[in-house]
């Protein structure tokens, strides 16, 4: 059997893993979630939950990958007790990665297209009104040819990187992208802080305002911070396990995970320092929702001195964030075919390149030709369904199973998990967390999972709430059948 590829350097592992975690959820969703929830106090709560929720599950996922030397397609089968059904979770991991790429590649294409549009001066040759920029965004969404073209460009670039191999492609090029991303984000943040009126944004962002949070509802802020902390690290579908499988045992997983989590958090917080002070400088509400990136910020760049340069750099930074995630997930998808069927890397790349292009078509057409399909209720679309299935189902259910696999006596077990996590130099996993991870954290994940369904469908009436809550129950039933089922 061909020897499994390995990372060439420790820095490569950290930056590639961070590149997978540092996605649009950090640099797109985090700033407007922060704006929506009153700023600084949201950040404090978010950081607490990041340590309590995301960190231990990420260690679990890395440990499963490193111990098995497999992707999520076969890692559970390699480690599970004889007669158990943990291997069935591979279905969640594989389906989740494909489903994620069905819409994430489309959004990554938007970033590349906007980078191109800023570079050519489309937004900054004259001052545009927000209505004009909104119209440009609508025109883009209504043109399936444009959306598909930039989606295909994204897919070709990312699979092209993967075709070069783990060390010579994914590691080497992602290191360049991530170092460039970190440099760009610092430059953009410094520039944003120098804008007139930016300090009001900094005050909003970094000085806790308890009264404002109480007006919003402290419970809502806590849940939003908890959810953001849980989803920001891309855990639950094996996207981290694959990089654990390429890692040697020279250093402990606890210390490496801490470094990756800190890097991921740095990007999220610094993205807020780019966006929120700029919004305050130009009198724009920082809780503008997803259109913050594609309508609000381009409007700011049209008014800004050197806006063409700053707009191009911003969307180049966003493109690197998106492409680093796409490339990481593609590496996971390629590994499925390598692990399960022994395919050569280039064959796996070629087949999956065509597959992902075809699978992205529903999302592309969902904004135009198929815009009448609204499975989650009025105002939703095909991309909303795909995002909901990944974010509200595959990620939390997958994370729950990884957690229970590493703590339950029916699974791999806490002893085996900590032995793997602690192998090598560096910080050791806190044994005091055993009870919390075994009994408390699973309940928190289930609560996040069910509340996500409730928040999505409660306001849409029983006609949506009842059938979709039935779907939630089916996902949970599958998870419990994996965790507690035995072969006959």
PDB file of N, CA and C in Angstrom, residues 224 415 450:
ATOM      1  N   UNK A 224     -26.607  33.255  20.271  1.00  0.00           N
ATOM      2  CA  UNK A 224     -25.911  33.596  19.024  1.00  0.00           C
ATOM      3  C   UNK A 224     -24.402  33.431  19.185  1.00  0.00           C
ATOM      4  N   UNK A 415      -9.739   7.076  27.333  1.00  0.00           N
ATOM      5  CA  UNK A 415      -8.342   6.681  27.540  1.00  0.00           C
ATOM      6  C   UNK A 415      -7.578   6.684  26.228  1.00  0.00           C
ATOM      7  N   UNK A 450     -31.435  21.813  18.385  1.00  0.00           N
ATOM      8  CA  UNK A 450     -32.892  21.947  18.401  1.00  0.00           C
ATOM      9  C   UNK A 450     -33.323  23.411  18.349  1.00  0.00           C
TER      10      UNK A 450
END
